[in-house]
mmCIF file of C-alpha atoms and ligand atoms in Angstrom:
data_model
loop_
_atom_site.group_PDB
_atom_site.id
_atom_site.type_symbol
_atom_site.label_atom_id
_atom_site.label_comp_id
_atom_site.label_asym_id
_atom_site.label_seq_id
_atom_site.Cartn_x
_atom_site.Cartn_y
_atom_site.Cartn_z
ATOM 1 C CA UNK A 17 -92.703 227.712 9.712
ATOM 2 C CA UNK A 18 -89.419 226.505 10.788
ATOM 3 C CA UNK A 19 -90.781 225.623 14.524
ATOM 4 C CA UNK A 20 -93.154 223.857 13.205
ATOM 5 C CA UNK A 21 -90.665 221.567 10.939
ATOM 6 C CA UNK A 22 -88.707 220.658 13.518
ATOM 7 C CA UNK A 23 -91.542 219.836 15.437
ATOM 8 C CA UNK A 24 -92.347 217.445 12.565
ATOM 9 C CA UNK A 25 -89.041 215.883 12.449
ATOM 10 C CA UNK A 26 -88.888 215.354 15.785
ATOM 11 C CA UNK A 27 -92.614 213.594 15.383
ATOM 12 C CA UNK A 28 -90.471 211.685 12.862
ATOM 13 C CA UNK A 29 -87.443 210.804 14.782
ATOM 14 C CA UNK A 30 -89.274 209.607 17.706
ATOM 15 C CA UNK A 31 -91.340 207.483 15.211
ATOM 16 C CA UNK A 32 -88.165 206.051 13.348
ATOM 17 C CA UNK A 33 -86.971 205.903 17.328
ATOM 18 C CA UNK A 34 -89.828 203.792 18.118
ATOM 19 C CA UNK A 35 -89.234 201.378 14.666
ATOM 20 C CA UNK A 36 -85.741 200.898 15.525
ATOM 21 C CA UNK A 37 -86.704 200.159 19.121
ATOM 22 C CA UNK A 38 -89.283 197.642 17.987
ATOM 23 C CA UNK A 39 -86.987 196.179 15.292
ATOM 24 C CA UNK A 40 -84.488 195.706 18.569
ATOM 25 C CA UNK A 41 -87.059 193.588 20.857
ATOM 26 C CA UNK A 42 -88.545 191.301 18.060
ATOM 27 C CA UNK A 43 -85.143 190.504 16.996
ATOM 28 C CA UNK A 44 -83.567 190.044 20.785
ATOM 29 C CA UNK A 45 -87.122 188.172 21.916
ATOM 30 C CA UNK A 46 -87.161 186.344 18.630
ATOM 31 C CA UNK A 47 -84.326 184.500 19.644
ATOM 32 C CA UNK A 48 -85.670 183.243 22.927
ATOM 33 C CA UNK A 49 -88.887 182.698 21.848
ATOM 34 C CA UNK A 50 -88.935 179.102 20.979
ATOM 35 C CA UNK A 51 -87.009 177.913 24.760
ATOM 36 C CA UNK A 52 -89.733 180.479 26.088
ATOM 37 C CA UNK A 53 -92.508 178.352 24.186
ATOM 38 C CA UNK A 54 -93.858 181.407 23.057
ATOM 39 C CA UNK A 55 -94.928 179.960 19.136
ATOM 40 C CA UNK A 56 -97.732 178.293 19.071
ATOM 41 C CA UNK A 57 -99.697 177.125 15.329
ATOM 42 C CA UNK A 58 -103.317 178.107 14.156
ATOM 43 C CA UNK A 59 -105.215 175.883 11.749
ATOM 44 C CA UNK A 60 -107.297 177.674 8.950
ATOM 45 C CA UNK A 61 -109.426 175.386 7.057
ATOM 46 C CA UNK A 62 -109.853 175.205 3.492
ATOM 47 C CA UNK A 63 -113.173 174.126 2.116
ATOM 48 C CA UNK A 64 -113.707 171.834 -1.150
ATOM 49 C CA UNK A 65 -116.454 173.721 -3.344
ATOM 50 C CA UNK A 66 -117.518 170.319 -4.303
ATOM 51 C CA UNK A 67 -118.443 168.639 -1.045
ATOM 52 C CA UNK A 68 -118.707 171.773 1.476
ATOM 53 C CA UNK A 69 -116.727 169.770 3.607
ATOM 54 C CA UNK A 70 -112.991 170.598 4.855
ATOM 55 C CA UNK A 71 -110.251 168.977 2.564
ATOM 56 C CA UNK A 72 -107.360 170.390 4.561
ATOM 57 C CA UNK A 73 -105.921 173.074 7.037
ATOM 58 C CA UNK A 74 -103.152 175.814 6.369
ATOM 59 C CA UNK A 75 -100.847 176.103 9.928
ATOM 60 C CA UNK A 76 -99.893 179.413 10.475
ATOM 61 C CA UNK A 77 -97.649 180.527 13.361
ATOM 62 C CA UNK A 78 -98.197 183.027 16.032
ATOM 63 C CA UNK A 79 -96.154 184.604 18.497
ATOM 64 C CA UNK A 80 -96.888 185.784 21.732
ATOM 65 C CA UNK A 81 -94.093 187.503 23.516
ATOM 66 C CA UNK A 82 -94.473 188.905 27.228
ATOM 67 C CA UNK A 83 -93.023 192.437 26.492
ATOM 68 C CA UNK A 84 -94.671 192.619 22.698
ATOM 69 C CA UNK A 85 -97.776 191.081 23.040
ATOM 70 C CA UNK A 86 -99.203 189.186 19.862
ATOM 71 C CA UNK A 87 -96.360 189.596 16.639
ATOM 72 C CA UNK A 88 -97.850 189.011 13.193
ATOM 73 C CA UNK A 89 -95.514 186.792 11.410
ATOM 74 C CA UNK A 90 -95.800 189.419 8.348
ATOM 75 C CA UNK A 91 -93.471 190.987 11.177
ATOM 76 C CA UNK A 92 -91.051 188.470 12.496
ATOM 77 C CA UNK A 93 -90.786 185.874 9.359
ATOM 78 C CA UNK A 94 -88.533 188.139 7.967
ATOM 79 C CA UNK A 95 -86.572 189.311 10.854
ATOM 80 C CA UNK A 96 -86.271 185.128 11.534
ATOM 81 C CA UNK A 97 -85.075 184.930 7.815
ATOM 82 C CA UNK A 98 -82.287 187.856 8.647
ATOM 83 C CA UNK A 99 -80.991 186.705 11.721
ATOM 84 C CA UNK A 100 -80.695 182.980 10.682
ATOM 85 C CA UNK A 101 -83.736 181.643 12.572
ATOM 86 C CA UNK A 102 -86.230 180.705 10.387
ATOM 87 C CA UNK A 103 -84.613 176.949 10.461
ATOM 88 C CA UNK A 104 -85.333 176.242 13.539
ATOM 89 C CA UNK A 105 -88.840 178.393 13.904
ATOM 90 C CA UNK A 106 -89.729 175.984 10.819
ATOM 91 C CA UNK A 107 -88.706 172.751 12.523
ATOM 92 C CA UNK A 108 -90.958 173.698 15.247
ATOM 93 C CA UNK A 109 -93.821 174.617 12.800
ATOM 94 C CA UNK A 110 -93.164 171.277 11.087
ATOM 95 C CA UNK A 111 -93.261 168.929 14.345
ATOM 96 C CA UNK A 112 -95.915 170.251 16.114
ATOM 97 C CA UNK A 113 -98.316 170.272 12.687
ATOM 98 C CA UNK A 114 -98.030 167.274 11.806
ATOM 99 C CA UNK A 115 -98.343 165.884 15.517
ATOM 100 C CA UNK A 116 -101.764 168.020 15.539
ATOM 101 C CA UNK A 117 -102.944 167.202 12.275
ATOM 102 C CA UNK A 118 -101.650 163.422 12.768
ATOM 103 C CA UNK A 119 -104.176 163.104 16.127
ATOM 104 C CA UNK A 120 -106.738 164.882 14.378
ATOM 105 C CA UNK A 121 -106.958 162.600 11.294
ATOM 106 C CA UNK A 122 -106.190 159.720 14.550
ATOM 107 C CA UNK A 123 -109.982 160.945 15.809
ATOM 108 C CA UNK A 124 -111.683 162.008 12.387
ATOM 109 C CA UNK A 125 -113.569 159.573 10.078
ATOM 110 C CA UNK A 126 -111.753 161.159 7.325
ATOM 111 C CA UNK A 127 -108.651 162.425 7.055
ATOM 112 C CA UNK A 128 -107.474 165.741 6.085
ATOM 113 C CA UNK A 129 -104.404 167.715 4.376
ATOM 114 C CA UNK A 130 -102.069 169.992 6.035
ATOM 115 C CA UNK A 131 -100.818 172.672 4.016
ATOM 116 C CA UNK A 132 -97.360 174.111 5.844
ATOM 117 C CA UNK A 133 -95.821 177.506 4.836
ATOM 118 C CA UNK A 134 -91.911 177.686 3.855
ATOM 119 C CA UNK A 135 -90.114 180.392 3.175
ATOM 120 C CA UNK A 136 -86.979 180.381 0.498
ATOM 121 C CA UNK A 137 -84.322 180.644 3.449
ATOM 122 C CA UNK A 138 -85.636 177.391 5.074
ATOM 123 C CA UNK A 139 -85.747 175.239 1.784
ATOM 124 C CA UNK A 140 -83.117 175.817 0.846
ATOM 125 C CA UNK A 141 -80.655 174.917 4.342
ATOM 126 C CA UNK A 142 -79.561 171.480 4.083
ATOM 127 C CA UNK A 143 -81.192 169.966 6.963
ATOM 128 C CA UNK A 144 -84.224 170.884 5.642
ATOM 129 C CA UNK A 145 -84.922 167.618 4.020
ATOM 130 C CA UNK A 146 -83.703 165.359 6.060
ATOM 131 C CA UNK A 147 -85.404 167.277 9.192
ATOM 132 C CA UNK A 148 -88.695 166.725 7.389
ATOM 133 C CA UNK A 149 -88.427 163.355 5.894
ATOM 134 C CA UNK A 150 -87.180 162.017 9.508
ATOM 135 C CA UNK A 151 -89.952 163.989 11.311
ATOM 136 C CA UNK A 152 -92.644 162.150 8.697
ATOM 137 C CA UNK A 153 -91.183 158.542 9.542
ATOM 138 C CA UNK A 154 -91.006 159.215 13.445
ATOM 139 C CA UNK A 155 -94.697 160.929 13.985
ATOM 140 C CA UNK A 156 -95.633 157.972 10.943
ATOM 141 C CA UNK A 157 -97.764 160.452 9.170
ATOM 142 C CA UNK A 158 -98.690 159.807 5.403
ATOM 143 C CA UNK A 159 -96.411 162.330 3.369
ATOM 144 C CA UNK A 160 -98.871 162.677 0.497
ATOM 145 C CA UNK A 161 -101.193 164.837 3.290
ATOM 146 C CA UNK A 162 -98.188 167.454 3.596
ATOM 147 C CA UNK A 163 -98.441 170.086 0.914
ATOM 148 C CA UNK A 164 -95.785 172.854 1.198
ATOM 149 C CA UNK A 165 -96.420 176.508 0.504
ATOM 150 C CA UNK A 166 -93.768 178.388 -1.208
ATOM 151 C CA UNK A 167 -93.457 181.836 -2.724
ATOM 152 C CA UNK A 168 -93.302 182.561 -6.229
ATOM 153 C CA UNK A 169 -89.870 184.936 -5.253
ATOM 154 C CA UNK A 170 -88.172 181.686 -4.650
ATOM 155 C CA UNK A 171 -87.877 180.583 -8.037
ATOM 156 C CA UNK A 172 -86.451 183.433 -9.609
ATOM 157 C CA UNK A 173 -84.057 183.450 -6.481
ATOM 158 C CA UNK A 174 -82.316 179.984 -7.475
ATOM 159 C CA UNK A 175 -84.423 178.254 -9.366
ATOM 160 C CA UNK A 176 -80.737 175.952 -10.057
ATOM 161 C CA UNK A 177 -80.631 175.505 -6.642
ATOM 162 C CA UNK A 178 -84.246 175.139 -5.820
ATOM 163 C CA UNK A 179 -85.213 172.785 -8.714
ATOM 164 C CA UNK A 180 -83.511 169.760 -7.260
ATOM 165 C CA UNK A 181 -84.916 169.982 -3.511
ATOM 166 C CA UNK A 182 -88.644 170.495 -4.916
ATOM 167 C CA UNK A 183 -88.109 167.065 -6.984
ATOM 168 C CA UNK A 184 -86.922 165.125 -4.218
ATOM 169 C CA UNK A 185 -89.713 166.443 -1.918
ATOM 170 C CA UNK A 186 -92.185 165.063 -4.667
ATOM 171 C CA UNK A 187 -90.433 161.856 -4.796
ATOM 172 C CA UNK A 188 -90.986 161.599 -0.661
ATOM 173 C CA UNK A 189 -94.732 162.251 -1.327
ATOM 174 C CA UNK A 190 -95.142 165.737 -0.684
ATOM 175 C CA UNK A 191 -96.827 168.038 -2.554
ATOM 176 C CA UNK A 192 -95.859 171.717 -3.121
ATOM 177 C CA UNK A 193 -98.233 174.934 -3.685
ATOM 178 C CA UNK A 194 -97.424 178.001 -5.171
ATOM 179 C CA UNK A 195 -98.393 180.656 -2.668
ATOM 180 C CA UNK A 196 -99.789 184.503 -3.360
ATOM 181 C CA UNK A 197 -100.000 183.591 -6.825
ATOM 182 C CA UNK A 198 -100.046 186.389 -9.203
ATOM 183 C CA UNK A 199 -98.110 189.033 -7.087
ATOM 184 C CA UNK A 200 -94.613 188.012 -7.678
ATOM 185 C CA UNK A 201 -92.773 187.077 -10.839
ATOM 186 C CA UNK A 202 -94.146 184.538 -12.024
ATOM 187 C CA UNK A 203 -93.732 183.001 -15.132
ATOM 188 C CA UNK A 204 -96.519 180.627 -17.155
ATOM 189 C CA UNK A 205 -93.422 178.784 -18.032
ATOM 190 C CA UNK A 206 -92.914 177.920 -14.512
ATOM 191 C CA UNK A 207 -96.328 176.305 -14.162
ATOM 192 C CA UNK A 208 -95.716 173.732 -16.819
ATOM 193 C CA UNK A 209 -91.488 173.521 -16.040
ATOM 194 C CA UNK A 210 -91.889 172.538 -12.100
ATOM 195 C CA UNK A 211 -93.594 170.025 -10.150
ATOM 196 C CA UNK A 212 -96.062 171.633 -8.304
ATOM 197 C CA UNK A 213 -99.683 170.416 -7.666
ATOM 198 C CA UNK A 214 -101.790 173.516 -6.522
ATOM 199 C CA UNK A 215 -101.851 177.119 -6.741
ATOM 200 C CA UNK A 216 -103.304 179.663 -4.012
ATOM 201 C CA UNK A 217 -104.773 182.957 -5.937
ATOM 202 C CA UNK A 218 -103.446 185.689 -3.884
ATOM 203 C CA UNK A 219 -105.785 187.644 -1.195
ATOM 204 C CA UNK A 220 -105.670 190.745 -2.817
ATOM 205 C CA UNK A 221 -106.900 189.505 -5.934
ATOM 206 C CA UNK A 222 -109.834 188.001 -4.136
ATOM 207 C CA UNK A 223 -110.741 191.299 -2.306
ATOM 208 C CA UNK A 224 -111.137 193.232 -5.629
ATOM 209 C CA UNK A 225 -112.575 190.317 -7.546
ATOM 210 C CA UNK A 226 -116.254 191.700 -6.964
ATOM 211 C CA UNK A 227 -115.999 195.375 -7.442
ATOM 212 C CA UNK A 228 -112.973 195.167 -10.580
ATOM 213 C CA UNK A 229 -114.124 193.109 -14.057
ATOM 214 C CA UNK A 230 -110.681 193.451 -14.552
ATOM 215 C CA UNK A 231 -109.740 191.022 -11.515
ATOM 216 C CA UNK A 232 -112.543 189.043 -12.184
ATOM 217 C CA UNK A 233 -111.151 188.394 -15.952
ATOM 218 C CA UNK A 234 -107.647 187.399 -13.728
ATOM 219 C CA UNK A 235 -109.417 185.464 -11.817
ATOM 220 C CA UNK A 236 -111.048 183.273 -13.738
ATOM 221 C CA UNK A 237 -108.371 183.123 -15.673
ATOM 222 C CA UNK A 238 -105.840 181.343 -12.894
ATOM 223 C CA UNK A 239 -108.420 179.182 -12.412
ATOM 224 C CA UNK A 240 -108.340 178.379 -15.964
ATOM 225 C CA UNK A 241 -104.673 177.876 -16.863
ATOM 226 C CA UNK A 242 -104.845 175.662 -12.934
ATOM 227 C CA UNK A 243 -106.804 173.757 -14.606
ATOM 228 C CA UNK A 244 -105.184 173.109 -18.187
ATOM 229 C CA UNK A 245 -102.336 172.016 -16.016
ATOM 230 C CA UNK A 246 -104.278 169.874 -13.610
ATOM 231 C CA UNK A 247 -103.037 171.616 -10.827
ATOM 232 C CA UNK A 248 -105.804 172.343 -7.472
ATOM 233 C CA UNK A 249 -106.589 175.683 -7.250
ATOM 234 C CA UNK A 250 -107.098 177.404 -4.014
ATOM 235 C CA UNK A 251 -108.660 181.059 -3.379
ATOM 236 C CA UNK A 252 -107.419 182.473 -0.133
ATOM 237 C CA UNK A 253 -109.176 185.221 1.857
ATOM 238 C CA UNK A 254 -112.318 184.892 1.217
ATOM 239 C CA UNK A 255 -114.839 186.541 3.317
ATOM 240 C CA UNK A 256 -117.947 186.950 1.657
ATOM 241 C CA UNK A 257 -121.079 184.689 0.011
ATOM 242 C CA UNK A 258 -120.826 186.282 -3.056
ATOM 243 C CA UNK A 259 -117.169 186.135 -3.527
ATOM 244 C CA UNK A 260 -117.663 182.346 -2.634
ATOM 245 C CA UNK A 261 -119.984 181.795 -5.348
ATOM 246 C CA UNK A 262 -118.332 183.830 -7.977
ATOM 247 C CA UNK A 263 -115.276 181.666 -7.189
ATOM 248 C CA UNK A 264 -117.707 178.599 -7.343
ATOM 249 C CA UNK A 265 -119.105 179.096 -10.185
ATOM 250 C CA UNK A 266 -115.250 178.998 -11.785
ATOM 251 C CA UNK A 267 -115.001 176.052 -10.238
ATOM 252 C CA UNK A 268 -112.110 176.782 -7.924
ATOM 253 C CA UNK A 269 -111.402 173.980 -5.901
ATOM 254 C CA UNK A 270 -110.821 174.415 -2.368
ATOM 255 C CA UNK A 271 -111.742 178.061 -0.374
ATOM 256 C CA UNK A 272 -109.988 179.616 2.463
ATOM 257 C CA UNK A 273 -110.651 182.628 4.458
ATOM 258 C CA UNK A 274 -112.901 184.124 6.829
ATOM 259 C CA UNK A 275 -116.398 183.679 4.911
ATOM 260 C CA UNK A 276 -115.506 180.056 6.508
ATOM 261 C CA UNK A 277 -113.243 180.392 9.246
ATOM 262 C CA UNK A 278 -110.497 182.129 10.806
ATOM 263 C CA UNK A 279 -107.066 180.751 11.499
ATOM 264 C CA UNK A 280 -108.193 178.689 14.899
ATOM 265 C CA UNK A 281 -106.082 177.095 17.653
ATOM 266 C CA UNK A 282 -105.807 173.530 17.412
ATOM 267 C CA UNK A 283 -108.452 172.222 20.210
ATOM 268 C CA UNK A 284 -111.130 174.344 18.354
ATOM 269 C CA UNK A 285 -110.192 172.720 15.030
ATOM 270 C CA UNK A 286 -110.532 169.455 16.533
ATOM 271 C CA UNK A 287 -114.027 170.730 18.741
ATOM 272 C CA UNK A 288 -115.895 172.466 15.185
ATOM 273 C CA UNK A 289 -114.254 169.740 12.888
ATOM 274 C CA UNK A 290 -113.561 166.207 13.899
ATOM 275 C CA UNK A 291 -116.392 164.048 12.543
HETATM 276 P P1 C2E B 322 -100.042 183.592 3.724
HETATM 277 O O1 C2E B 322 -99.323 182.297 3.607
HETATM 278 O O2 C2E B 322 -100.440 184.248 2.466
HETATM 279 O O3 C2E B 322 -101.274 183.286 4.680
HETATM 280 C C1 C2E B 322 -102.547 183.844 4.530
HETATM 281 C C2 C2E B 322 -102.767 184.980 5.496
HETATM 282 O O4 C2E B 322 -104.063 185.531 5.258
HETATM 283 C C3 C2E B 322 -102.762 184.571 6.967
HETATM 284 O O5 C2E B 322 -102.216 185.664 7.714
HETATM 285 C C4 C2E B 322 -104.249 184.415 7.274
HETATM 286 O O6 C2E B 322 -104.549 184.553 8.648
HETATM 287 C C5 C2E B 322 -104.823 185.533 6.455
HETATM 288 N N1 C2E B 322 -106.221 185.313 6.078
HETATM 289 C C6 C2E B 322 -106.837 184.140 5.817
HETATM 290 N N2 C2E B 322 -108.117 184.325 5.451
HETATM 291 C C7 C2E B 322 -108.332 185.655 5.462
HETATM 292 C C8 C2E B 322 -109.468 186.484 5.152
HETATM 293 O O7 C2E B 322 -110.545 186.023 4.795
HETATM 294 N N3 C2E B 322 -109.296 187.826 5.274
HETATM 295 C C9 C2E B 322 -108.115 188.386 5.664
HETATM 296 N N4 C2E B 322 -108.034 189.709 5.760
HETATM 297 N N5 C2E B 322 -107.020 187.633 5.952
HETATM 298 C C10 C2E B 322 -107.131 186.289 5.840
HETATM 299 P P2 C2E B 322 -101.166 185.419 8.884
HETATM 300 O O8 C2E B 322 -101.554 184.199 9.654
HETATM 301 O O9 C2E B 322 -101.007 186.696 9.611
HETATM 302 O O10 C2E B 322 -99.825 185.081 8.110
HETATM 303 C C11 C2E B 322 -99.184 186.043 7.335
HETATM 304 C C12 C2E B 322 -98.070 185.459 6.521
HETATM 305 O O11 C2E B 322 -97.006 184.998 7.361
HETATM 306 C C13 C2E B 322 -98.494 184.225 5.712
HETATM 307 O O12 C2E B 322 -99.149 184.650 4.540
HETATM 308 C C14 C2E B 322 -97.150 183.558 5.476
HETATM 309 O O13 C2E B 322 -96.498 184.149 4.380
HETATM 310 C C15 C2E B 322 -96.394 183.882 6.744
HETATM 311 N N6 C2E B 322 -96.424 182.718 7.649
HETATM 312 C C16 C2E B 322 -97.386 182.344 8.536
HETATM 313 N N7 C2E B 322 -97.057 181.217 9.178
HETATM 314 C C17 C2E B 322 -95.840 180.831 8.682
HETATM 315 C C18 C2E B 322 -94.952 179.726 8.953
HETATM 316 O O14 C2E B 322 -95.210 178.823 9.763
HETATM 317 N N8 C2E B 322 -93.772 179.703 8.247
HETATM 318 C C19 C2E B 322 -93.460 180.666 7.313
HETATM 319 N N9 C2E B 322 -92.290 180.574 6.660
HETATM 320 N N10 C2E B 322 -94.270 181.699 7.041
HETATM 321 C C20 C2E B 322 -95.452 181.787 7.712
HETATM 322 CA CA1 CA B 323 -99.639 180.371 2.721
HETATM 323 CA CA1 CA B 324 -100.958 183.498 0.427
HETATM 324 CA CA1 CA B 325 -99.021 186.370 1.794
#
């Protein structure tokens, strides 16, 4: 009936009221976030198949904001890219990982990789490099522990562009991963064309790879054509045994996700992992 349409729409518009409203605050509080100290970094730990023991640790940020409580960066990465902060959010994220990760490896026997996400935006700002590079040399941290996480969107973006700045990182030391692999475009031509030393199978891949042969033929193969071009290959979001040792038995490399460990603030990294 038509009362109870406009009931609906006005269900709608005070759900497309609250979105805008939302969009509003994380975009306003966004930009004071970092002089309100509101970012802070978790650690998740990936695991090498070979030894059981952790080879390295993926930062990822979080945001807790007074008025919004906990923001997933799913949420605000974007809205950073858009409003022309994700430089600065990803200086932050760059200082205060490779401080962490620089005192843990200070207090550890042996020393462990940090794996830093970047999105396209970020990489591609001209400060970029010389932000990093001079934040290595200053904190003295040994580049070839920094591998850098980028998307496969990136390289259809400006792969002109992009080409250049991913060469030079490798010449610093750095290492680069190709993130969510297998959702985006990527090309197999890519793999052998740029200079990249790992690739992370997507989540969702993962979560289907028991109950779909289909994903499990995928699977297998990305681990397959990672290894034909000697790059590591990572399997994110895993949260089960058997997923583990399906992935295992492929001989995937290294393991991330919750069947180990959940993203974890820094002092519990350093409490559960320094040996
Ligand atoms: P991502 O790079 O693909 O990171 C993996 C995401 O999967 C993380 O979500 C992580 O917490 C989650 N995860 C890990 N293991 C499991 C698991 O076993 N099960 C499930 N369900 N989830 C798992 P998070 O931390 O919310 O980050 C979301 C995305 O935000 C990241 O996806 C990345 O694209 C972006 N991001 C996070 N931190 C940064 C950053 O410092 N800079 C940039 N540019 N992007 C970031
Ligand atoms: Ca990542
Ligand atoms: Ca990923
Ligand atoms: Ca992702």
């Amino acid at each position: 009936s038509k009362s109870l349409q406009k009931g609906r729409s006005l269900f709608f518009n005070q759900q497309i009221d609250e979105q805008v409203k939302r969009d509003f605050l994380i975009e306003s509080e966004l930009r004071l976030a970092l002089l309100e100290k509101e970012l802070s970094l978790n650690y998740q730990p990936q695991i090498c198949v070979k030894t059981s023991k952790i080879a390295s640790v993926e930062a990822l940020v979080r945001w807790n904001n007074k008025t919004l409580g906990p923001v997933s960066p799913d949420e605000f990465i974007q809205t950073a890219e858009d409003i022309g902060m994700i430089f600065e959010i990803g200086c932050f994220v760059i200082e205060q990982a490779i401080s962490d990760i620089k005192q843990f490896n200070n207090n550890s026997i042996s020393a462990i990789q940090l794996s830093i996400n970047i999105s396209p935006k970020q990489l591609i700002e001209p400060e970029f490099l010389p932000h990093l590079s001079k934040t290595i040399t200053s904190l003295d941290f040994d580049a070839s522990l920094i591998t850098l996480e980028i998307t496969e969107n990136i390289l259809i973006s400006d792969l002109n562009k992009i080409q250049p700045i991913l060469i030079e990182l490798r010449t610093l030391g750095i290492k680069l991963s190709l993130d969510d692999f297998g959702t985006g475009y990527s090309s197999l031509r890519y793999l052998g064309n740029l200079p990249l030393n790992e690739i992370k199978i997507d989540r969702s891949f993962i979560d289907k790879v028991l109950v779909n042969n289909q994903t499990e033929s995928l699977v297998k193969t990305i681990i397959a054509i990672g290894q034909f071009y000697d790059l590591t290959t990572v399997a994110e979001g895993v949260e089960t045994k058997e997923q583990f040792d399906l992935l295992r038995s492929y001989q995937c490399d290294l393991i991330q996700g919750y069947y180990f460990d959940k993203p974890l603030p820094v002092a519990a990294l350093n409490d559960k992992y320094i040996t």
